[in-house]
Short mmCIF file of C-alpha atoms and ligand atoms in Angstrom, two decimals:
data_model
loop_
_atom_site.label_atom_id
_atom_site.label_comp_id
_atom_site.label_asym_id
_atom_site.label_seq_id
_atom_site.Cartn_x
_atom_site.Cartn_y
_atom_site.Cartn_z
CA MET A 999 37.01 -108.51 40.55
CA LYS A 1000 37.91 -112.12 39.54
CA LYS A 1001 35.79 -111.46 36.15
CA LEU A 1002 37.41 -108.43 35.35
CA PHE A 1003 41.09 -109.72 36.01
CA ASP A 1004 40.40 -113.20 33.82
CA TYR A 1005 39.03 -110.61 30.87
CA LEU A 1006 42.08 -109.01 31.60
CA ASN A 1007 44.97 -111.60 31.60
CA PRO A 1008 45.78 -112.72 28.26
CA LEU A 1009 47.00 -116.14 29.70
CA THR A 1010 43.19 -116.87 30.73
CA ARG A 1011 42.45 -115.92 27.20
CA LEU A 1012 45.02 -118.44 25.57
CA GLY A 1013 42.56 -121.48 23.51
CA SER A 1014 39.81 -118.94 22.81
CA LYS A 1015 39.62 -117.41 19.40
CA LYS A 1016 37.76 -114.21 21.24
CA TYR A 1017 39.88 -111.31 19.85
CA SER A 1018 38.37 -108.00 21.24
CA PHE A 1019 38.48 -104.62 18.60
CA TRP A 1020 37.54 -102.18 20.78
CA LEU A 1021 39.53 -102.87 23.76
CA PRO A 1022 42.94 -102.37 22.04
CA LEU A 1023 41.38 -99.23 20.19
CA ILE A 1024 39.94 -97.25 23.20
CA VAL A 1025 42.69 -98.18 25.52
CA ASN A 1026 45.44 -97.13 22.75
CA ILE A 1027 43.44 -94.22 22.06
CA SER A 1028 43.28 -93.04 25.65
CA ILE A 1029 47.29 -93.33 26.02
CA PRO A 1030 48.02 -89.95 23.70
CA PHE A 1031 45.24 -88.62 25.40
CA ILE A 1032 46.19 -89.50 28.90
CA SER A 1033 50.19 -88.46 28.09
CA GLU A 1034 48.93 -85.12 26.32
CA PHE A 1035 46.92 -84.43 29.52
CA TYR A 1036 50.15 -85.13 31.90
CA ALA A 1037 52.44 -82.91 29.90
CA TYR A 1038 50.40 -79.66 29.58
CA TYR A 1039 48.12 -79.81 33.05
CA ILE A 1040 50.66 -81.71 35.19
CA ALA A 1041 54.16 -81.30 33.95
CA GLU A 1042 52.94 -77.83 32.47
CA ASN A 1043 55.52 -78.43 29.64
CA PRO A 1044 54.63 -79.99 26.17
CA GLU A 1045 58.35 -81.32 25.93
CA ALA A 1046 57.61 -83.77 29.47
CA VAL A 1047 56.37 -86.26 26.76
CA GLY A 1048 59.71 -88.18 26.61
CA ALA A 1049 61.05 -91.69 26.80
CA TYR A 1050 58.33 -93.12 29.04
CA ILE A 1051 55.62 -93.01 26.07
CA ILE A 1052 58.10 -95.53 23.74
CA PHE A 1053 58.36 -97.86 26.82
CA VAL A 1054 54.29 -97.39 27.33
CA ASN A 1055 54.02 -98.44 23.61
CA VAL A 1056 55.79 -101.71 23.44
CA ALA A 1057 54.20 -102.50 26.48
CA SER A 1058 50.88 -102.15 24.78
CA VAL A 1059 51.79 -103.98 21.78
CA ILE A 1060 53.42 -106.78 23.34
CA TYR A 1061 49.89 -107.11 25.70
CA PHE A 1062 47.50 -106.59 22.80
CA SER A 1063 49.51 -108.80 20.31
CA PHE A 1064 49.45 -111.62 23.15
CA ARG A 1065 45.89 -110.68 24.24
CA ASP A 1066 43.99 -109.97 20.91
CA GLY A 1067 46.32 -111.36 18.38
CA THR A 1068 47.81 -109.26 15.08
CA ARG A 1069 45.05 -107.19 15.03
CA GLY A 1070 45.22 -105.77 18.73
CA GLY A 1071 48.89 -105.63 17.90
CA LEU A 1072 48.46 -103.40 14.81
CA ILE A 1073 45.88 -101.23 16.51
CA SER A 1074 48.47 -100.53 19.33
CA SER A 1075 51.30 -99.79 16.72
CA LEU A 1076 49.17 -97.49 14.45
CA THR A 1077 48.11 -95.50 17.29
CA ALA A 1078 51.26 -95.28 18.45
CA VAL A 1079 53.05 -93.77 15.22
CA LEU A 1080 49.91 -91.46 14.56
CA TYR A 1081 50.58 -90.28 18.24
CA TYR A 1082 54.43 -89.51 17.19
CA PHE A 1083 53.21 -87.53 14.14
CA TYR A 1084 51.44 -85.55 16.24
CA ILE A 1085 54.12 -84.82 18.59
CA ILE A 1086 56.07 -83.85 15.62
CA LEU A 1087 53.60 -81.59 14.32
CA THR A 1088 52.69 -79.99 17.24
CA ARG A 1089 55.95 -79.67 19.21
CA GLY A 1090 56.97 -77.63 16.10
CA TYR A 1091 59.90 -80.06 14.87
CA SER A 1092 61.34 -78.23 12.16
CA GLY A 1093 64.76 -77.83 10.48
CA GLU A 1094 67.35 -80.08 11.19
CA ARG A 1095 65.19 -81.77 13.94
CA LEU A 1096 62.68 -82.79 11.59
CA LEU A 1097 64.07 -85.70 9.78
CA PRO A 1098 65.38 -87.51 12.49
CA ALA A 1099 62.35 -87.27 14.25
CA VAL A 1100 60.29 -88.92 11.51
CA GLU A 1101 63.45 -91.51 11.12
CA THR A 1102 62.96 -92.63 14.39
CA SER A 1103 59.28 -92.11 14.73
CA GLY A 1104 59.24 -94.65 11.37
CA LEU A 1105 61.72 -97.12 12.76
CA LEU A 1106 59.62 -97.37 16.08
CA GLY A 1107 56.85 -98.07 13.88
CA VAL A 1108 58.10 -101.06 12.04
CA THR A 1109 59.52 -101.87 15.29
CA PHE A 1110 56.25 -102.36 16.74
CA LEU A 1111 54.84 -103.61 13.33
CA LEU A 1112 57.37 -106.61 13.60
CA LEU A 1113 56.55 -107.03 17.30
CA SER A 1114 52.52 -107.47 16.61
CA VAL A 1115 52.97 -109.65 13.60
CA ILE A 1116 55.35 -112.01 15.33
CA ILE A 1117 53.57 -112.13 18.94
CA GLY A 1118 50.14 -111.78 17.13
CA PHE A 1119 51.00 -114.81 15.15
CA LEU A 1120 52.45 -116.78 17.87
CA LYS A 1121 49.65 -116.60 20.16
CA GLN A 1122 47.07 -117.23 17.18
CA ARG A 1123 49.02 -120.54 16.27
CA ILE A 1124 49.15 -121.13 20.17
CA ASP A 1125 44.95 -120.83 20.42
CA THR A 1126 44.62 -122.93 17.10
CA LEU A 1127 46.73 -126.04 18.49
CA ILE A 1128 44.71 -125.69 21.62
CA ILE A 1129 41.57 -125.67 20.23
CA ARG A 1130 42.70 -128.75 18.29
CA GLU A 1131 43.65 -130.37 21.14
CA ILE A 1132 40.87 -129.86 23.23
CA GLU A 1133 38.73 -131.14 20.34
CA SER A 1134 40.77 -134.38 20.00
CA ARG A 1135 40.44 -134.96 23.49
CA GLN A 1136 36.47 -134.35 23.39
CA ASN A 1137 36.52 -136.70 20.06
CA ALA A 1138 38.27 -139.37 22.08
CA GLU A 1139 36.37 -139.25 24.82
CA GLU A 1140 33.14 -139.28 22.80
CA GLY A 1141 34.48 -142.15 20.85
CA ARG A 1142 35.34 -144.03 24.21
CA LEU A 1143 31.79 -143.39 25.45
CA ARG A 1144 30.02 -144.39 22.34
CA LEU A 1145 32.20 -147.86 21.97
CA GLN A 1146 31.30 -148.09 25.75
CA THR A 1147 27.79 -147.91 24.70
CA ILE A 1148 27.77 -150.24 22.10
CA LEU A 1149 29.60 -152.59 24.15
CA GLN A 1150 27.00 -152.60 27.04
CA GLN A 1151 24.30 -152.85 24.63
CA LEU A 1152 25.86 -155.63 22.34
CA PRO A 1153 23.81 -159.07 22.87
CA ILE A 1154 27.03 -160.44 22.89
CA GLY A 1155 29.90 -161.04 25.24
CA VAL A 1156 33.23 -158.69 24.70
CA LEU A 1157 36.26 -159.35 26.35
CA MET A 1158 39.34 -156.90 26.28
CA ALA A 1159 42.73 -157.62 27.67
CA ASP A 1160 45.68 -155.45 27.58
CA ALA A 1161 49.38 -156.75 25.94
CA LYS A 1162 50.17 -158.72 29.39
CA GLY A 1163 46.56 -159.98 29.96
CA LYS A 1164 47.12 -158.07 33.14
CA THR A 1165 43.72 -155.90 33.03
CA LEU A 1166 40.87 -157.29 31.78
CA GLU A 1167 37.65 -155.58 30.32
CA GLY A 1168 34.15 -156.95 29.67
CA ASN A 1169 30.87 -156.07 29.11
CA LYS A 1170 27.95 -156.91 30.73
CA GLN A 1171 26.66 -159.50 28.52
CA LEU A 1172 29.96 -161.15 28.97
CA GLU A 1173 29.72 -161.19 32.91
CA ASN A 1174 26.05 -163.19 32.10
CA ILE A 1175 27.57 -165.46 29.82
CA LEU A 1176 30.16 -166.36 32.37
CA GLY A 1177 28.49 -166.00 35.25
CA ARG A 1178 31.41 -163.85 36.84
CA LYS A 1179 32.51 -160.85 37.18
CA ILE A 1180 35.38 -159.77 34.59
CA ASN A 1181 36.95 -156.64 35.02
CA GLY A 1182 40.01 -155.84 36.84
CA ASN A 1183 41.54 -158.90 38.93
CA SER A 1184 38.41 -160.51 39.74
CA ALA A 1185 38.75 -163.31 37.51
CA LYS A 1186 42.35 -164.49 38.73
CA TYR A 1187 43.10 -168.11 37.68
CA PRO A 1188 45.37 -170.45 39.77
CA ASP A 1189 48.64 -169.64 38.13
CA ASP A 1190 48.53 -165.72 38.66
CA ARG A 1191 46.89 -165.29 34.94
CA LEU A 1192 43.61 -163.71 34.43
CA ILE A 1193 42.58 -165.36 31.35
CA PRO A 1194 43.06 -169.58 30.74
CA LYS A 1195 45.94 -170.28 28.50
CA ASP A 1196 43.67 -172.11 26.21
CA TRP A 1197 41.40 -169.08 25.47
CA PRO A 1198 41.59 -167.53 22.03
CA ILE A 1199 42.16 -164.02 23.43
CA THR A 1200 46.02 -165.67 24.91
CA ARG A 1201 46.85 -166.76 21.40
CA ALA A 1202 45.60 -163.50 20.26
CA LEU A 1203 47.69 -161.60 22.60
CA GLN A 1204 50.73 -164.14 23.07
CA LYS A 1205 50.98 -165.23 19.17
CA GLY A 1206 49.37 -162.27 17.33
CA GLU A 1207 46.89 -164.95 15.85
CA THR A 1208 43.55 -164.12 14.80
CA VAL A 1209 40.64 -166.59 15.51
CA PHE A 1210 37.32 -166.79 14.27
CA ALA A 1211 34.34 -168.99 15.01
CA GLU A 1212 36.13 -171.26 17.55
CA GLU A 1213 33.93 -173.21 19.77
CA MET A 1214 34.84 -173.89 23.20
CA GLU A 1215 33.57 -175.39 26.05
CA PHE A 1216 33.36 -173.73 29.40
CA VAL A 1217 32.29 -174.71 32.90
CA LYS A 1218 30.57 -171.70 35.24
CA GLU A 1219 31.13 -171.58 38.39
CA ASN A 1220 27.94 -173.62 39.62
CA GLN A 1221 29.47 -176.21 36.85
CA GLN A 1222 26.98 -175.54 34.26
CA LYS A 1223 28.66 -176.78 31.15
CA ILE A 1224 27.68 -174.19 28.57
CA LEU A 1225 29.01 -173.79 24.39
CA LEU A 1226 30.86 -170.89 23.36
CA LYS A 1227 31.27 -169.82 19.54
CA VAL A 1228 34.80 -167.40 19.78
CA ASN A 1229 36.24 -164.97 17.86
CA ALA A 1230 39.70 -163.35 18.66
CA ALA A 1231 41.74 -160.78 17.37
CA PRO A 1232 44.99 -158.75 18.10
CA ILE A 1233 45.14 -155.18 18.31
CA LYS A 1234 48.75 -153.86 16.93
CA ASN A 1235 50.41 -150.55 16.61
CA ARG A 1236 52.21 -149.08 14.08
CA ASN A 1237 55.29 -151.05 14.67
CA GLY A 1238 53.02 -154.51 14.37
CA GLN A 1239 53.69 -155.11 18.04
CA VAL A 1240 50.26 -156.38 19.95
CA ILE A 1241 49.72 -153.78 22.23
CA ALA A 1242 45.88 -155.36 23.31
CA ALA A 1243 43.68 -158.07 22.09
CA VAL A 1244 39.90 -158.42 21.79
CA SER A 1245 37.45 -161.45 21.98
CA ILE A 1246 34.17 -161.77 21.12
CA LEU A 1247 31.88 -164.87 23.08
CA ASN A 1248 28.45 -165.82 22.28
CA ASP A 1249 26.91 -168.50 24.31
CA ILE A 1250 25.54 -170.80 21.49
CA THR A 1251 24.37 -173.63 24.34
CA ARG A 1252 20.61 -173.02 23.48
CA GLU A 1253 21.17 -172.73 19.63
CA ARG A 1254 23.05 -176.13 19.41
CA ASP A 1255 20.69 -177.84 21.61
CA LEU A 1256 17.72 -177.00 19.41
CA GLU A 1257 20.07 -177.94 16.25
CA ASN A 1258 20.51 -181.07 17.79
CA ARG A 1259 17.29 -181.39 18.64
CA LYS A 1260 16.32 -180.25 14.84
CA ASP A 1261 18.72 -182.99 13.42
CA ASP A 1262 17.52 -185.62 15.91
CA PHE A 1263 13.85 -185.18 14.42
CA ILE A 1264 14.60 -185.21 11.20
CA ASN A 1265 16.38 -188.34 11.67
CA MET A 1266 13.58 -190.02 13.14
CA ALA A 1267 11.08 -188.41 10.90
CA SER A 1268 13.21 -189.96 7.83
CA HIS A 1269 13.69 -193.38 9.70
CA GLU A 1270 9.95 -193.42 10.15
CA LEU A 1271 8.95 -192.38 6.73
CA LYS A 1272 11.42 -194.97 4.97
CA THR A 1273 9.42 -198.16 5.95
CA PRO A 1274 6.15 -197.29 4.78
CA ILE A 1275 7.56 -196.08 1.69
CA THR A 1276 9.55 -199.21 0.90
CA SER A 1277 5.99 -200.96 1.57
CA MET A 1278 4.11 -198.59 -0.52
CA LYS A 1279 6.71 -199.19 -3.39
CA ILE A 1280 6.22 -203.18 -3.11
CA TYR A 1281 2.68 -202.75 -3.40
CA ILE A 1282 2.70 -200.27 -6.31
CA GLU A 1283 4.88 -202.81 -8.09
CA ILE A 1284 2.45 -205.62 -7.51
CA LEU A 1285 -0.59 -203.36 -8.42
CA ALA A 1286 1.46 -202.34 -11.89
CA ASN A 1287 2.11 -206.14 -12.57
CA MET A 1288 -1.71 -206.70 -11.89
CA LEU A 1289 -2.90 -203.89 -14.07
CA LYS A 1290 -0.53 -204.86 -17.05
CA LYS A 1291 -1.84 -208.44 -16.98
CA ASN A 1292 -5.22 -206.97 -16.73
CA HIS A 1293 -4.08 -204.84 -20.02
CA ASP A 1294 -5.48 -201.93 -18.27
CA GLN A 1295 -3.32 -199.05 -20.16
CA LYS A 1296 -5.02 -195.99 -18.42
CA SER A 1297 -4.76 -197.06 -14.93
CA PHE A 1298 -1.01 -198.58 -15.73
CA LYS A 1299 -0.19 -195.11 -16.80
CA ILE A 1300 -0.95 -193.55 -13.39
CA ILE A 1301 0.45 -196.50 -11.24
CA GLN A 1302 3.60 -195.62 -13.42
CA SER A 1303 3.32 -191.34 -12.13
CA ILE A 1304 2.80 -192.73 -8.82
CA LYS A 1305 5.69 -195.25 -8.61
CA SER A 1306 8.04 -192.34 -10.12
CA GLN A 1307 6.50 -190.04 -7.36
CA THR A 1308 7.35 -192.47 -4.63
CA GLU A 1309 11.23 -192.94 -5.56
CA ARG A 1310 11.42 -189.12 -5.59
CA LEU A 1311 10.10 -189.19 -2.28
CA GLN A 1312 12.37 -192.34 -1.35
CA GLU A 1313 15.41 -190.01 -2.85
CA LEU A 1314 14.32 -187.29 -0.45
CA ILE A 1315 13.98 -189.54 2.53
CA SER A 1316 17.65 -191.03 1.71
CA ASP A 1317 19.29 -187.43 1.46
CA LEU A 1318 17.64 -186.30 4.53
CA LEU A 1319 18.94 -189.86 6.41
CA ASP A 1320 22.51 -188.82 4.50
CA VAL A 1321 22.85 -185.48 5.95
CA SER A 1322 21.72 -186.84 9.33
CA ARG A 1323 24.44 -189.41 9.12
CA ILE A 1324 27.06 -186.86 8.06
CA GLN A 1325 25.93 -184.42 11.09
CA THR A 1326 26.37 -187.27 13.79
CA GLY A 1327 29.42 -188.87 12.03
CA LYS A 1328 27.97 -191.72 10.62
CA LEU A 1329 28.13 -191.66 7.49
CA THR A 1330 30.21 -194.96 6.51
CA PHE A 1331 31.81 -196.15 3.32
CA ASN A 1332 32.05 -199.54 1.77
CA LYS A 1333 35.64 -199.03 -0.35
CA GLU A 1334 36.59 -201.51 -3.06
CA GLN A 1335 38.92 -201.40 -6.22
CA PHE A 1336 37.04 -200.67 -8.99
CA VAL A 1337 37.41 -198.59 -12.60
CA ILE A 1338 35.95 -195.27 -12.42
CA ASN A 1339 35.82 -195.37 -15.93
CA GLU A 1340 32.89 -197.89 -16.04
CA LEU A 1341 30.80 -196.13 -12.93
CA VAL A 1342 30.34 -192.83 -15.18
CA GLU A 1343 29.63 -194.81 -18.02
CA GLU A 1344 26.96 -196.66 -16.53
CA ALA A 1345 25.53 -193.46 -14.63
CA VAL A 1346 25.37 -191.69 -18.02
CA GLU A 1347 23.86 -194.42 -19.42
CA ILE A 1348 21.09 -194.31 -17.07
CA LEU A 1349 20.56 -190.76 -16.58
CA GLN A 1350 20.42 -190.39 -20.38
CA THR A 1351 17.15 -192.23 -20.04
CA THR A 1352 15.64 -189.85 -17.79
CA THR A 1353 15.87 -187.15 -20.31
CA THR A 1354 14.98 -186.34 -23.90
CA THR A 1355 15.77 -182.92 -23.65
CA HIS A 1356 19.32 -183.02 -23.09
CA LYS A 1357 22.39 -185.23 -24.50
CA ILE A 1358 24.59 -186.38 -22.02
CA LYS A 1359 28.44 -186.87 -24.09
CA LEU A 1360 31.27 -188.91 -22.32
CA ALA A 1361 34.61 -188.02 -24.13
CA LYS A 1362 36.99 -190.88 -24.42
CA SER A 1363 39.37 -191.61 -21.44
CA SER A 1364 41.80 -194.19 -20.43
CA ARG A 1365 41.09 -196.28 -18.04
CA VAL A 1366 41.37 -195.65 -13.94
CA MET A 1367 41.32 -197.64 -11.14
CA VAL A 1368 40.58 -196.21 -7.93
CA PHE A 1369 39.78 -197.40 -4.37
CA ALA A 1370 36.26 -196.01 -3.14
CA ASP A 1371 32.76 -196.54 -2.18
CA ARG A 1372 31.07 -197.31 -5.93
CA TYR A 1373 27.61 -196.35 -4.13
CA ARG A 1374 28.43 -193.29 -2.56
CA ILE A 1375 30.35 -192.33 -5.76
CA TYR A 1376 27.58 -193.11 -8.05
CA GLN A 1377 25.26 -190.95 -5.86
CA VAL A 1378 27.86 -187.86 -6.23
CA LEU A 1379 28.00 -188.71 -10.45
CA THR A 1380 24.07 -188.71 -10.12
CA ASN A 1381 23.85 -185.07 -8.16
CA LEU A 1382 26.02 -183.74 -10.54
CA ILE A 1383 24.31 -184.75 -13.62
CA THR A 1384 20.98 -184.25 -12.60
CA ASN A 1385 21.73 -180.74 -11.51
CA ALA A 1386 23.18 -179.91 -14.60
CA ILE A 1387 19.96 -181.34 -16.38
CA LYS A 1388 17.76 -179.29 -13.94
CA TYR A 1389 19.90 -176.01 -14.16
CA SER A 1390 20.61 -175.89 -17.66
CA PRO A 1391 16.48 -175.38 -18.94
CA ASP A 1392 17.65 -174.46 -22.34
CA ASN A 1393 18.30 -178.33 -23.16
CA SER A 1394 21.55 -177.76 -24.08
CA ASP A 1395 24.53 -180.79 -23.97
CA ILE A 1396 25.79 -182.17 -21.10
CA LYS A 1397 29.75 -182.55 -20.93
CA LEU A 1398 31.31 -185.37 -18.95
CA MET A 1399 35.23 -185.91 -18.76
CA ILE A 1400 37.53 -188.29 -16.87
CA LYS A 1401 41.17 -186.59 -16.63
CA THR A 1402 44.40 -187.99 -14.54
CA ASP A 1403 46.31 -185.22 -13.09
CA ASN A 1404 49.39 -186.47 -10.90
CA ASN A 1405 48.25 -189.36 -8.38
CA LYS A 1406 44.33 -188.33 -9.06
CA VAL A 1407 41.51 -188.47 -11.41
CA VAL A 1408 39.41 -185.72 -12.04
CA ILE A 1409 36.19 -186.16 -12.82
CA CYS A 1410 34.25 -182.91 -15.16
CA VAL A 1411 30.70 -182.50 -15.37
CA GLN A 1412 29.89 -179.55 -17.51
CA ASP A 1413 26.77 -177.80 -18.61
CA PHE A 1414 25.73 -174.80 -20.23
CA GLY A 1415 22.88 -173.56 -18.21
CA ILE A 1416 22.01 -170.69 -15.94
CA GLY A 1417 25.41 -170.97 -14.42
CA ILE A 1418 26.48 -169.43 -10.81
CA ALA A 1419 27.97 -166.49 -9.45
CA LYS A 1420 31.37 -166.38 -8.51
CA SER A 1421 30.40 -165.31 -4.91
CA GLU A 1422 28.08 -168.39 -4.51
CA GLN A 1423 30.74 -171.06 -5.73
CA THR A 1424 31.52 -171.89 -2.30
CA ARG A 1425 28.26 -171.30 -0.73
CA ILE A 1426 26.54 -173.99 -2.59
CA PHE A 1427 28.12 -176.86 -0.89
CA ASP A 1428 26.96 -175.48 2.79
CA ARG A 1429 23.93 -177.78 3.97
CA LEU A 1430 20.36 -176.87 2.60
CA TYR A 1431 22.29 -173.78 0.68
CA GLN A 1432 20.17 -172.58 -2.61
CA VAL A 1433 20.99 -170.10 -4.90
CA THR A 1434 18.25 -167.40 -4.82
CA ASP A 1435 17.86 -164.95 -7.68
CA PRO A 1436 14.45 -163.06 -7.84
CA THR A 1437 15.05 -162.55 -11.56
CA GLU A 1438 15.19 -166.57 -12.35
CA LYS A 1439 12.37 -168.72 -11.90
CA THR A 1440 12.70 -171.26 -9.18
CA PHE A 1441 14.38 -174.82 -9.08
CA PRO A 1442 12.42 -177.20 -6.84
CA GLY A 1443 14.94 -178.84 -4.51
CA LEU A 1444 16.23 -178.73 -1.01
CA GLY A 1445 20.13 -177.58 -1.29
CA MET A 1446 21.01 -181.29 0.19
CA GLY A 1447 22.57 -182.56 -3.17
CA LEU A 1448 25.94 -180.93 -3.15
CA TYR A 1449 26.37 -181.04 0.58
CA ILE A 1450 26.20 -184.76 0.78
CA SER A 1451 28.23 -184.92 -2.36
CA HIS A 1452 31.11 -182.76 -0.74
CA GLU A 1453 31.24 -184.91 2.21
CA ILE A 1454 31.20 -187.71 0.21
CA VAL A 1455 34.33 -186.64 -1.80
CA LYS A 1456 35.71 -185.13 0.88
CA ARG A 1457 36.23 -188.54 2.79
CA HIS A 1458 37.30 -190.16 0.08
CA ARG A 1459 40.06 -187.61 0.38
CA GLY A 1460 39.16 -185.67 -2.86
CA LYS A 1461 38.21 -182.32 -3.68
CA LEU A 1462 34.83 -181.10 -4.93
CA TRP A 1463 34.45 -177.53 -6.65
CA VAL A 1464 32.99 -176.00 -9.30
CA GLU A 1465 33.88 -173.19 -11.94
CA GLY A 1466 32.15 -171.05 -14.40
CA GLU A 1467 29.96 -167.61 -15.04
CA LYS A 1468 26.29 -166.78 -14.15
CA GLY A 1469 24.63 -167.04 -17.45
CA LYS A 1470 27.43 -169.46 -19.22
CA GLY A 1471 27.08 -172.38 -17.43
CA SER A 1472 28.73 -174.28 -14.97
CA THR A 1473 31.66 -177.19 -14.98
CA PHE A 1474 31.44 -179.17 -11.51
CA PHE A 1475 35.10 -181.24 -10.68
CA PHE A 1476 35.71 -183.88 -8.56
CA THR A 1477 38.82 -185.51 -7.85
CA LEU A 1478 39.63 -189.06 -6.35
CA PRO A 1479 42.58 -190.68 -5.49
CA PHE A 1480 44.35 -193.54 -7.52
CA ALA A 1481 43.87 -197.03 -6.27
CA LYS A 1482 47.09 -198.17 -4.60
CA LYS A 1483 48.73 -200.95 -6.83
P1 ADP D 483 19.20 -178.88 -4.86
O1 ADP D 483 19.52 -178.99 -6.57
O2 ADP D 483 18.03 -179.76 -4.67
O3 ADP D 483 18.50 -177.54 -4.62
P2 ADP D 483 21.74 -179.16 -4.49
O4 ADP D 483 23.03 -179.07 -3.22
O5 ADP D 483 22.29 -180.33 -5.68
O6 ADP D 483 20.16 -178.63 -4.18
O7 ADP D 483 22.46 -177.47 -4.90
C1 ADP D 483 22.37 -176.77 -4.46
C2 ADP D 483 22.45 -175.07 -5.30
O8 ADP D 483 23.51 -174.93 -5.99
C3 ADP D 483 21.27 -175.51 -6.01
O9 ADP D 483 20.16 -175.02 -5.39
C4 ADP D 483 21.60 -174.54 -7.15
O10 ADP D 483 20.98 -173.15 -6.98
C5 ADP D 483 22.82 -174.35 -7.32
N1 ADP D 483 23.50 -175.49 -8.41
C6 ADP D 483 23.78 -176.76 -8.31
N2 ADP D 483 23.99 -177.46 -9.64
C7 ADP D 483 23.94 -176.27 -10.24
C8 ADP D 483 24.36 -176.16 -11.83
N3 ADP D 483 24.78 -177.31 -12.90
N4 ADP D 483 24.01 -174.82 -12.61
C9 ADP D 483 23.51 -173.88 -11.72
N5 ADP D 483 23.22 -173.94 -10.42
C10 ADP D 483 23.43 -175.18 -9.69
#
């Protein structure tokens, strides 16, 4: 019974695009038959079909256009008009009565038609809107579920807070990291806030700040100290108001611990290697002198190769030590006043002796006094010039220039070699970073030189950067402030 009621009730069919064809047709064909039956067999008067039929038809048009859209209404209108013409034919309307009867039927037909189009159109429009609303609600719900599953599966902690920081939500991983429950109010801090003031998410909420990779210490309830890497970002509405914020927390305690141990190992290993290599170099020197005295040219040549390889090894160890000094903040400088041009000339002169394939040219410039660590700046120059030689395999020239700009000196080292893609131009200064291009030949190296040089220049309040294009060569620039008079 309920099923039948639901089937007939147009309201329960709102939001469904199932429009019947047969029900309106059968019902609307039945109406004339029932009416005729009533007139001929119950009232026994063919003229008894009166105004009631118009009322029934209006009701049918409204009902079916509301139940089955324009099509339901049109079926009702059409059958009604056909029935009126049937009545005109069978009841002998003629002469003066014919025209008004045809006119009335026509007018009623147009009215029915208008009614069915308007109501049917509205009904169909409402259906579309309801369906769209349901779909968007479903989509939103599915999106929420999807997001929740992703959040729960993420290997990092995710914390979300509303605009006032009053409700908090966190995924499982976050609870594992912090060792406490996060959802709701359980994580209250003494002054009635859920999150401590200095957490990046608080800044994102209060100042709309976006925080990237900030390191933060956190003490768990069991007093265990952990190191977190935190990102945070505000979520803003269309008017730019902060409505919520999200923060990503990554426990990097183990990672940092491993890194520290690796650095310690490199530091220790380089220190351990330094002593035997220094002794080796002394013995090689003694041996070389002995061979020279004995005029043993062949052995002397071999010992010279051993010497240069030992020197290379010594340079590598010294770079390793520098990297580790930078990491531990132990890189120190002995600054003094000197003329930078003389140091550059010296570097050019010495490095020119190491290559017969490249010509190193230094442009003339006026003398500039700087206050810096001579040895370390020499190290930067050596690194840039040897790189320029190494990365221009087609034996082109290397050009050096010393310019002044405001209160600083700019030293440029230009080569016409393989160049560096724009996307790599900042990354080459990272620790152990080397450009790898499968289409190019590989160059030996460990990617420490530019990292060290960058740090040295930075610690002199200068800047080191590169310009150029891949395939066309690179120009490295570094600045140093003038010595104060
Ligand atoms: P290494 O030369 O030992 O690999 P560096 O720190 O000196 O390490 O350089 C880092 C990377 O930068 C190099 O591996 C190389 O890919 C790129 N690079 C440095 N100098 C140049 C240059 N003059 N031309 C092209 N690429 C360079």
